mmCIF file of N, CA and C in Angstrom:
data_model
loop_
_atom_site.group_PDB
_atom_site.id
_atom_site.type_symbol
_atom_site.label_atom_id
_atom_site.label_comp_id
_atom_site.label_asym_id
_atom_site.label_seq_id
_atom_site.Cartn_x
_atom_site.Cartn_y
_atom_site.Cartn_z
ATOM 1 N N MET A 228 0.651 -1.279 0.131
ATOM 2 C CA MET A 228 -0.190 -0.173 -0.131
ATOM 3 C C MET A 228 0.890 1.556 0.233
ATOM 4 N N SER A 229 0.646 2.116 -0.691
ATOM 5 C CA SER A 229 1.665 3.453 -0.758
ATOM 6 C C SER A 229 1.191 4.287 0.171
ATOM 7 N N LYS A 230 1.930 4.990 0.758
ATOM 8 C CA LYS A 230 1.693 6.392 1.541
ATOM 9 C C LYS A 230 0.293 7.203 1.561
ATOM 10 N N ALA A 231 0.173 7.398 0.136
ATOM 11 C CA ALA A 231 -1.049 8.213 -0.184
ATOM 12 C C ALA A 231 -2.712 7.200 0.460
ATOM 13 N N ASP A 232 -2.408 5.737 -0.320
ATOM 14 C CA ASP A 232 -2.987 5.041 -0.121
ATOM 15 C C ASP A 232 -3.422 5.098 1.723
ATOM 16 N N GLU A 233 -2.480 4.602 2.633
ATOM 17 C CA GLU A 233 -2.377 5.002 3.974
ATOM 18 C C GLU A 233 -3.081 6.043 4.614
ATOM 19 N N ARG A 234 -2.250 7.121 3.638
ATOM 20 C CA ARG A 234 -2.977 8.751 4.530
ATOM 21 C C ARG A 234 -4.891 8.215 4.111
ATOM 22 N N SER A 235 -5.189 7.940 2.962
ATOM 23 C CA SER A 235 -6.264 8.058 2.473
ATOM 24 C C SER A 235 -7.425 7.308 3.214
ATOM 25 N N THR A 236 -7.139 6.474 3.854
ATOM 26 C CA THR A 236 -7.462 4.984 4.610
ATOM 27 C C THR A 236 -7.276 5.142 6.349
ATOM 28 N N SER A 237 -6.142 6.170 6.415
ATOM 29 C CA SER A 237 -6.060 6.029 8.401
ATOM 30 C C SER A 237 -6.842 7.586 9.063
ATOM 31 N N MET A 238 -7.325 6.391 9.886
ATOM 32 C CA MET A 238 -7.799 7.802 10.918
ATOM 33 C C MET A 238 -7.396 8.203 12.252
ATOM 34 N N THR A 239 -5.756 7.894 12.362
ATOM 35 C CA THR A 239 -4.823 8.148 13.663
ATOM 36 C C THR A 239 -5.470 8.822 14.741
ATOM 37 N N ARG A 240 -5.507 9.951 14.046
ATOM 38 C CA ARG A 240 -5.689 11.454 14.763
ATOM 39 C C ARG A 240 -7.210 11.572 14.404
ATOM 40 N N CYS A 241 -7.641 12.821 15.497
ATOM 41 C CA CYS A 241 -8.953 13.478 15.156
ATOM 42 C C CYS A 241 -8.643 14.786 16.432
ATOM 43 N N THR A 242 -10.154 15.900 16.117
ATOM 44 C CA THR A 242 -10.321 16.538 16.459
ATOM 45 C C THR A 242 -11.434 16.544 17.366
ATOM 46 N N ALA A 243 -11.628 16.912 18.719
ATOM 47 C CA ALA A 243 -12.626 16.397 19.015
ATOM 48 C C ALA A 243 -13.311 17.721 19.954
ATOM 49 N N ASP A 244 -14.659 17.930 19.950
ATOM 50 C CA ASP A 244 -15.107 19.290 20.774
ATOM 51 C C ASP A 244 -16.186 18.460 21.773
ATOM 52 N N PHE A 245 -16.279 18.909 23.012
ATOM 53 C CA PHE A 245 -17.226 17.663 23.479
ATOM 54 C C PHE A 245 -18.160 18.489 25.185
ATOM 55 N N CYS A 246 -19.259 18.057 24.886
ATOM 56 C CA CYS A 246 -20.014 19.505 26.717
ATOM 57 C C CYS A 246 -20.400 17.846 26.988
ATOM 58 N N LEU A 247 -19.942 18.057 28.221
ATOM 59 C CA LEU A 247 -20.156 16.839 29.277
ATOM 60 C C LEU A 247 -20.963 17.479 29.818
ATOM 61 N N ILE A 248 -22.753 16.793 30.440
ATOM 62 C CA ILE A 248 -23.720 17.617 30.645
ATOM 63 C C ILE A 248 -24.658 16.373 32.128
ATOM 64 N N PRO A 249 -23.606 16.691 33.389
ATOM 65 C CA PRO A 249 -24.554 15.871 34.141
ATOM 66 C C PRO A 249 -25.251 16.621 34.366
ATOM 67 N N ILE A 250 -26.705 15.353 34.779
ATOM 68 C CA ILE A 250 -27.831 15.498 35.082
ATOM 69 C C ILE A 250 -28.402 14.760 36.352
ATOM 70 N N GLY A 251 -29.319 15.335 37.159
ATOM 71 C CA GLY A 251 -29.591 15.063 38.357
ATOM 72 C C GLY A 251 -28.643 15.005 39.336
ATOM 73 N N GLY A 252 -27.529 16.151 39.698
ATOM 74 C CA GLY A 252 -26.125 15.960 40.438
ATOM 75 C C GLY A 252 -27.586 16.417 41.684
ATOM 76 N N GLU A 253 -26.291 15.796 43.109
ATOM 77 C CA GLU A 253 -27.012 17.018 44.058
ATOM 78 C C GLU A 253 -27.021 18.385 44.105
ATOM 79 N N ASP A 254 -26.120 19.155 43.338
ATOM 80 C CA ASP A 254 -25.937 20.353 43.607
ATOM 81 C C ASP A 254 -27.002 21.237 42.604
ATOM 82 N N GLY A 255 -28.207 20.193 41.965
ATOM 83 C CA GLY A 255 -28.847 21.333 41.101
ATOM 84 C C GLY A 255 -28.758 21.550 39.685
ATOM 85 N N ALA A 256 -28.442 22.581 39.541
ATOM 86 C CA ALA A 256 -28.235 23.687 38.070
ATOM 87 C C ALA A 256 -26.697 23.510 38.423
ATOM 88 N N SER A 257 -26.020 23.675 39.641
ATOM 89 C CA SER A 257 -24.434 23.466 39.282
ATOM 90 C C SER A 257 -23.372 22.362 39.134
ATOM 91 N N VAL A 258 -22.621 22.871 37.970
ATOM 92 C CA VAL A 258 -21.792 21.237 37.376
ATOM 93 C C VAL A 258 -20.372 21.346 37.339
ATOM 94 N N GLY A 259 -19.928 22.866 38.146
ATOM 95 C CA GLY A 259 -18.208 23.346 38.508
ATOM 96 C C GLY A 259 -18.086 22.185 39.176
ATOM 97 N N LYS A 260 -18.577 21.706 39.842
ATOM 98 C CA LYS A 260 -17.290 20.720 40.510
ATOM 99 C C LYS A 260 -17.259 19.235 39.834
ATOM 100 N N TYR A 261 -18.222 18.634 38.889
ATOM 101 C CA TYR A 261 -17.950 17.463 38.022
ATOM 102 C C TYR A 261 -16.905 18.071 36.706
ATOM 103 N N ILE A 262 -17.495 19.096 36.044
ATOM 104 C CA ILE A 262 -16.140 19.626 35.156
ATOM 105 C C ILE A 262 -14.873 19.538 35.743
ATOM 106 N N THR A 263 -14.971 20.377 37.010
ATOM 107 C CA THR A 263 -13.531 20.413 37.935
ATOM 108 C C THR A 263 -12.801 19.246 37.389
ATOM 109 N N GLU A 264 -13.394 18.232 38.125
ATOM 110 C CA GLU A 264 -12.711 16.972 38.355
ATOM 111 C C GLU A 264 -12.431 16.231 36.531
ATOM 112 N N CYS A 265 -13.553 16.341 35.548
ATOM 113 C CA CYS A 265 -13.023 16.097 34.206
ATOM 114 C C CYS A 265 -11.579 16.771 33.703
ATOM 115 N N GLN A 266 -11.433 17.817 34.330
ATOM 116 C CA GLN A 266 -10.837 18.918 33.527
ATOM 117 C C GLN A 266 -9.426 17.890 34.025
ATOM 118 N N ARG A 267 -9.409 17.497 35.487
ATOM 119 C CA ARG A 267 -8.458 16.551 36.267
ATOM 120 C C ARG A 267 -8.136 15.667 35.753
ATOM 121 N N VAL A 268 -8.976 14.291 35.308
ATOM 122 C CA VAL A 268 -9.399 13.574 34.267
ATOM 123 C C VAL A 268 -8.548 13.648 33.482
ATOM 124 N N LEU A 269 -8.652 15.347 32.516
ATOM 125 C CA LEU A 269 -7.575 15.253 31.028
ATOM 126 C C LEU A 269 -6.368 15.830 31.082
ATOM 127 N N ALA A 270 -6.108 16.193 32.255
ATOM 128 C CA ALA A 270 -4.626 16.594 32.797
ATOM 129 C C ALA A 270 -4.352 15.196 32.581
ATOM 130 N N LYS A 271 -4.345 14.347 33.453
ATOM 131 C CA LYS A 271 -3.683 12.915 33.241
ATOM 132 C C LYS A 271 -3.644 12.271 31.949
ATOM 133 N N THR A 272 -4.088 12.327 31.073
ATOM 134 C CA THR A 272 -4.353 11.694 30.024
ATOM 135 C C THR A 272 -2.988 11.622 28.833
ATOM 136 N N GLY A 273 -2.573 13.054 28.811
ATOM 137 C CA GLY A 273 -1.042 13.673 28.127
ATOM 138 C C GLY A 273 -1.801 14.558 27.262
ATOM 139 N N LEU A 274 -3.407 14.177 26.533
ATOM 140 C CA LEU A 274 -3.503 14.292 25.694
ATOM 141 C C LEU A 274 -3.301 16.117 25.605
ATOM 142 N N GLU A 275 -3.375 16.604 23.931
ATOM 143 C CA GLU A 275 -3.452 18.347 24.091
ATOM 144 C C GLU A 275 -5.611 18.836 24.348
ATOM 145 N N TYR A 276 -5.919 19.570 25.175
ATOM 146 C CA TYR A 276 -6.933 19.873 25.418
ATOM 147 C C TYR A 276 -7.545 21.493 25.902
ATOM 148 N N LYS A 277 -8.330 21.813 25.926
ATOM 149 C CA LYS A 277 -8.543 22.764 25.960
ATOM 150 C C LYS A 277 -9.593 23.039 26.712
ATOM 151 N N MET A 278 -10.638 23.831 27.595
ATOM 152 C CA MET A 278 -10.875 24.163 28.330
ATOM 153 C C MET A 278 -12.026 25.745 28.102
ATOM 154 N N HIS A 279 -13.411 25.502 27.404
ATOM 155 C CA HIS A 279 -13.923 26.506 27.286
ATOM 156 C C HIS A 279 -15.072 27.486 27.681
ATOM 157 N N GLY A 280 -16.437 28.015 27.795
ATOM 158 C CA GLY A 280 -17.672 28.050 28.683
ATOM 159 C C GLY A 280 -17.994 26.944 28.609
ATOM 160 N N TYR A 281 -19.031 26.567 26.652
ATOM 161 C CA TYR A 281 -19.597 24.866 27.186
ATOM 162 C C TYR A 281 -18.470 24.096 26.543
ATOM 163 N N GLY A 282 -17.536 23.856 27.227
ATOM 164 C CA GLY A 282 -16.965 22.690 26.616
ATOM 165 C C GLY A 282 -15.615 22.080 26.658
ATOM 166 N N THR A 283 -14.870 21.197 26.105
ATOM 167 C CA THR A 283 -13.696 21.449 25.870
ATOM 168 C C THR A 283 -13.225 20.786 25.025
ATOM 169 N N GLY A 284 -12.277 21.647 24.147
ATOM 170 C CA GLY A 284 -11.384 20.986 22.920
ATOM 171 C C GLY A 284 -10.481 20.077 23.138
ATOM 172 N N LEU A 285 -10.300 19.013 22.336
ATOM 173 C CA LEU A 285 -9.574 17.807 22.717
ATOM 174 C C LEU A 285 -8.934 17.455 21.410
ATOM 175 N N GLU A 286 -7.877 16.508 21.790
ATOM 176 C CA GLU A 286 -6.892 16.534 20.479
ATOM 177 C C GLU A 286 -6.246 15.062 20.535
ATOM 178 N N GLY A 287 -5.705 14.265 19.275
ATOM 179 C CA GLY A 287 -5.062 13.534 19.514
ATOM 180 C C GLY A 287 -5.421 11.664 19.026
ATOM 181 N N PRO A 288 -4.888 10.506 19.436
ATOM 182 C CA PRO A 288 -5.672 9.490 18.868
ATOM 183 C C PRO A 288 -7.014 9.067 18.977
ATOM 184 N N TRP A 289 -7.572 8.722 17.998
ATOM 185 C CA TRP A 289 -8.661 8.477 18.033
ATOM 186 C C TRP A 289 -8.833 7.824 19.106
ATOM 187 N N ASP A 290 -8.587 6.334 19.490
ATOM 188 C CA ASP A 290 -8.999 5.739 20.997
ATOM 189 C C ASP A 290 -8.505 6.571 22.139
ATOM 190 N N GLU A 291 -7.454 7.622 22.139
ATOM 191 C CA GLU A 291 -7.074 8.146 23.524
ATOM 192 C C GLU A 291 -8.219 8.797 23.463
ATOM 193 N N VAL A 292 -8.219 9.879 22.404
ATOM 194 C CA VAL A 292 -9.650 10.811 22.408
ATOM 195 C C VAL A 292 -10.468 10.256 23.207
ATOM 196 N N MET A 293 -11.071 8.950 22.794
ATOM 197 C CA MET A 293 -12.870 8.209 22.997
ATOM 198 C C MET A 293 -12.839 7.884 24.812
ATOM 199 N N ASN A 294 -11.458 7.431 25.111
ATOM 200 C CA ASN A 294 -10.727 6.518 25.942
ATOM 201 C C ASN A 294 -11.358 8.216 27.539
ATOM 202 N N ALA A 295 -10.794 9.220 26.842
ATOM 203 C CA ALA A 295 -10.956 10.482 27.247
ATOM 204 C C ALA A 295 -11.765 10.582 27.808
ATOM 205 N N ILE A 296 -12.873 10.510 27.025
ATOM 206 C CA ILE A 296 -14.268 11.374 27.365
ATOM 207 C C ILE A 296 -14.730 10.110 27.861
ATOM 208 N N LYS A 297 -14.824 8.986 27.882
ATOM 209 C CA LYS A 297 -15.297 8.015 28.811
ATOM 210 C C LYS A 297 -14.541 7.707 29.863
ATOM 211 N N ALA A 298 -13.572 8.176 30.306
ATOM 212 C CA ALA A 298 -12.946 8.398 31.226
ATOM 213 C C ALA A 298 -13.462 9.568 32.658
ATOM 214 N N CYS A 299 -14.097 10.948 31.313
ATOM 215 C CA CYS A 299 -14.981 11.746 32.620
ATOM 216 C C CYS A 299 -15.957 11.030 32.498
ATOM 217 N N HIS A 300 -17.004 10.342 31.973
ATOM 218 C CA HIS A 300 -18.261 10.295 32.458
ATOM 219 C C HIS A 300 -17.674 9.146 33.732
ATOM 220 N N GLU A 301 -17.177 8.386 33.506
ATOM 221 C CA GLU A 301 -16.822 7.372 35.005
ATOM 222 C C GLU A 301 -16.646 8.015 36.002
ATOM 223 N N ALA A 302 -15.742 9.266 36.025
ATOM 224 C CA ALA A 302 -15.658 9.893 36.868
ATOM 225 C C ALA A 302 -16.625 10.962 37.728
ATOM 226 N N VAL A 303 -17.830 11.419 36.557
ATOM 227 C CA VAL A 303 -18.539 11.779 36.912
ATOM 228 C C VAL A 303 -19.757 11.053 37.555
ATOM 229 N N HIS A 304 -20.030 9.549 37.286
ATOM 230 C CA HIS A 304 -20.989 8.835 38.063
ATOM 231 C C HIS A 304 -20.152 8.447 39.159
ATOM 232 N N LYS A 305 -19.185 8.384 39.770
ATOM 233 C CA LYS A 305 -18.184 7.900 40.530
ATOM 234 C C LYS A 305 -18.457 9.027 41.262
ATOM 235 N N MET A 306 -18.634 10.366 41.375
ATOM 236 C CA MET A 306 -19.008 11.333 42.336
ATOM 237 C C MET A 306 -20.170 11.267 42.358
ATOM 238 N N GLY A 307 -20.973 10.631 42.601
ATOM 239 C CA GLY A 307 -22.695 10.044 42.626
ATOM 240 C C GLY A 307 -23.833 10.703 41.543
ATOM 241 N N CYS A 308 -22.913 11.520 40.355
ATOM 242 C CA CYS A 308 -24.062 11.807 39.765
ATOM 243 C C CYS A 308 -24.698 10.911 38.295
ATOM 244 N N PRO A 309 -26.391 10.389 38.846
ATOM 245 C CA PRO A 309 -27.008 9.691 38.464
ATOM 246 C C PRO A 309 -26.953 9.216 36.895
ATOM 247 N N ARG A 310 -26.707 10.600 36.177
ATOM 248 C CA ARG A 310 -27.130 10.821 34.758
ATOM 249 C C ARG A 310 -25.952 11.994 34.438
ATOM 250 N N VAL A 311 -24.994 11.397 32.627
ATOM 251 C CA VAL A 311 -24.400 12.026 32.106
ATOM 252 C C VAL A 311 -24.886 12.018 30.335
ATOM 253 N N ALA A 312 -24.767 13.021 30.225
ATOM 254 C CA ALA A 312 -25.170 13.710 28.698
ATOM 255 C C ALA A 312 -23.977 14.273 28.174
ATOM 256 N N THR A 313 -23.426 13.286 26.671
ATOM 257 C CA THR A 313 -22.606 14.188 26.355
ATOM 258 C C THR A 313 -22.869 14.759 24.883
ATOM 259 N N ASP A 314 -22.323 15.756 24.317
ATOM 260 C CA ASP A 314 -22.023 16.009 22.783
ATOM 261 C C ASP A 314 -20.870 16.430 22.150
ATOM 262 N N ILE A 315 -21.165 15.691 21.287
ATOM 263 C CA ILE A 315 -19.574 15.620 21.114
ATOM 264 C C ILE A 315 -19.111 15.603 19.584
ATOM 265 N N ARG A 316 -18.282 16.601 19.039
ATOM 266 C CA ARG A 316 -18.021 16.613 17.318
ATOM 267 C C ARG A 316 -16.854 16.568 17.600
ATOM 268 N N ILE A 317 -16.797 15.808 16.384
ATOM 269 C CA ILE A 317 -15.363 15.202 16.027
ATOM 270 C C ILE A 317 -15.192 15.435 14.484
ATOM 271 N N GLY A 318 -13.782 15.832 14.469
ATOM 272 C CA GLY A 318 -12.987 15.882 13.117
ATOM 273 C C GLY A 318 -11.401 15.292 12.620
ATOM 274 N N THR A 319 -11.727 14.277 11.595
ATOM 275 C CA THR A 319 -10.338 13.619 11.108
ATOM 276 C C THR A 319 -10.110 14.320 9.959
ATOM 277 N N ARG A 320 -8.943 14.286 9.535
ATOM 278 C CA ARG A 320 -7.873 14.723 8.473
ATOM 279 C C ARG A 320 -6.787 13.846 8.065
ATOM 280 N N ILE A 321 -7.018 13.088 6.610
ATOM 281 C CA ILE A 321 -6.212 12.309 6.084
ATOM 282 C C ILE A 321 -5.137 13.127 5.326
ATOM 283 N N ASP A 322 -5.500 14.105 4.963
ATOM 284 C CA ASP A 322 -4.560 15.174 4.377
ATOM 285 C C ASP A 322 -3.842 15.799 4.332
ATOM 286 N N LYS A 323 -3.333 16.251 5.706
ATOM 287 C CA LYS A 323 -2.433 16.715 6.278
ATOM 288 C C LYS A 323 -2.780 17.011 7.913
ATOM 289 N N PRO A 324 -1.548 17.454 8.877
ATOM 290 C CA PRO A 324 -1.732 17.229 9.665
ATOM 291 C C PRO A 324 -2.646 18.348 10.390
ATOM 292 N N SER A 325 -3.417 18.514 11.354
ATOM 293 C CA SER A 325 -3.848 19.312 12.154
ATOM 294 C C SER A 325 -4.562 19.484 12.927
ATOM 295 N N SER A 326 -4.667 20.534 14.187
ATOM 296 C CA SER A 326 -4.810 20.682 15.483
ATOM 297 C C SER A 326 -6.138 22.063 15.561
ATOM 298 N N LEU A 327 -6.151 22.051 16.835
ATOM 299 C CA LEU A 327 -7.258 22.793 17.467
ATOM 300 C C LEU A 327 -7.126 24.080 17.509
ATOM 301 N N SER A 328 -5.340 24.333 17.017
ATOM 302 C CA SER A 328 -4.487 25.687 17.978
ATOM 303 C C SER A 328 -4.800 26.337 15.954
ATOM 304 N N GLN A 329 -4.112 25.411 15.299
ATOM 305 C CA GLN A 329 -3.700 25.860 14.263
ATOM 306 C C GLN A 329 -5.425 26.310 13.185
ATOM 307 N N LYS A 330 -6.325 25.258 13.703
ATOM 308 C CA LYS A 330 -7.456 25.984 13.398
ATOM 309 C C LYS A 330 -8.160 27.616 13.586
ATOM 310 N N VAL A 331 -8.003 27.501 15.349
ATOM 311 C CA VAL A 331 -8.121 29.111 15.511
ATOM 312 C C VAL A 331 -6.840 30.322 14.958
ATOM 313 N N GLU A 332 -6.124 29.739 14.757
ATOM 314 C CA GLU A 332 -4.713 30.328 14.377
ATOM 315 C C GLU A 332 -5.053 31.134 12.405
ATOM 316 N N SER A 333 -5.588 29.727 12.275
ATOM 317 C CA SER A 333 -5.672 30.147 10.459
ATOM 318 C C SER A 333 -7.042 31.577 9.840
ATOM 319 N N VAL A 334 -7.978 31.387 11.652
ATOM 320 C CA VAL A 334 -8.825 31.994 11.252
ATOM 321 C C VAL A 334 -8.195 33.946 11.692
ATOM 322 N N GLU A 335 -7.529 33.742 12.751
ATOM 323 C CA GLU A 335 -7.510 34.865 13.497
ATOM 324 C C GLU A 335 -6.188 35.433 12.226
ATOM 325 N N LYS A 336 -5.808 34.808 11.649
ATOM 326 C CA LYS A 336 -4.489 35.471 10.394
ATOM 327 C C LYS A 336 -5.535 36.372 9.442
ATOM 328 N N ARG A 337 -6.656 35.291 9.459
ATOM 329 C CA ARG A 337 -7.352 35.883 7.633
ATOM 330 C C ARG A 337 -7.829 37.421 8.069
ATOM 331 N N LEU A 338 -8.204 36.890 9.573
ATOM 332 C CA LEU A 338 -9.133 37.933 9.851
ATOM 333 C C LEU A 338 -8.213 39.718 10.453
ATOM 334 N N ALA A 339 -6.712 39.259 10.721
ATOM 335 C CA ALA A 339 -5.881 40.570 10.751
ATOM 336 C C ALA A 339 -5.632 40.852 9.715
ATOM 337 N N ALA A 340 -5.451 40.033 8.325
ATOM 338 C CA ALA A 340 -5.454 40.076 7.311
ATOM 339 C C ALA A 340 -6.225 41.379 7.155
ATOM 340 N N ASN A 341 -7.482 41.618 7.194
ATOM 341 C CA ASN A 341 -8.541 42.249 6.792
ATOM 342 C C ASN A 341 -9.168 43.585 7.670
ATOM 343 N N ASN A 342 -8.072 43.780 8.751
ATOM 344 C CA ASN A 342 -7.738 44.540 9.524
ATOM 345 C C ASN A 342 -9.116 44.419 10.372
ATOM 346 N N PHE A 343 -9.556 43.521 10.902
ATOM 347 C CA PHE A 343 -10.563 43.316 11.843
ATOM 348 C C PHE A 343 -9.588 43.085 13.538
ATOM 349 N N ALA A 344 -10.567 44.050 13.824
ATOM 350 C CA ALA A 344 -10.095 43.463 15.632
ATOM 351 C C ALA A 344 -11.436 43.327 16.232
ATOM 352 N N HIS A 345 -11.133 42.204 17.812
ATOM 353 C CA HIS A 345 -12.389 42.561 18.136
ATOM 354 C C HIS A 345 -12.231 42.634 19.712
#
């Protein structure tokens, strides 16, 4: 199999954005303690991640990313939360390396080229 063929069929890396939603926890609408624990779980994975206001961006090998999200679910359940729902968006790219920071930088460069200030 040629390198091009390998690239066209390989999804070894992915970028993901996920929003973990604890449901029925003892603190009612407050979810901060659960999200804090998820960030601790992610820190132990060695994967690249960045929390934002409504979720976390995560990147790395497909299986490791999926296992990290699973570990977050397990940690929240272990804290006594009876239900956890998660919205996940996953992207893969086989034509060239890609990262979450590269995606942001690409847009920021385009904005700067048009003298856009935020």
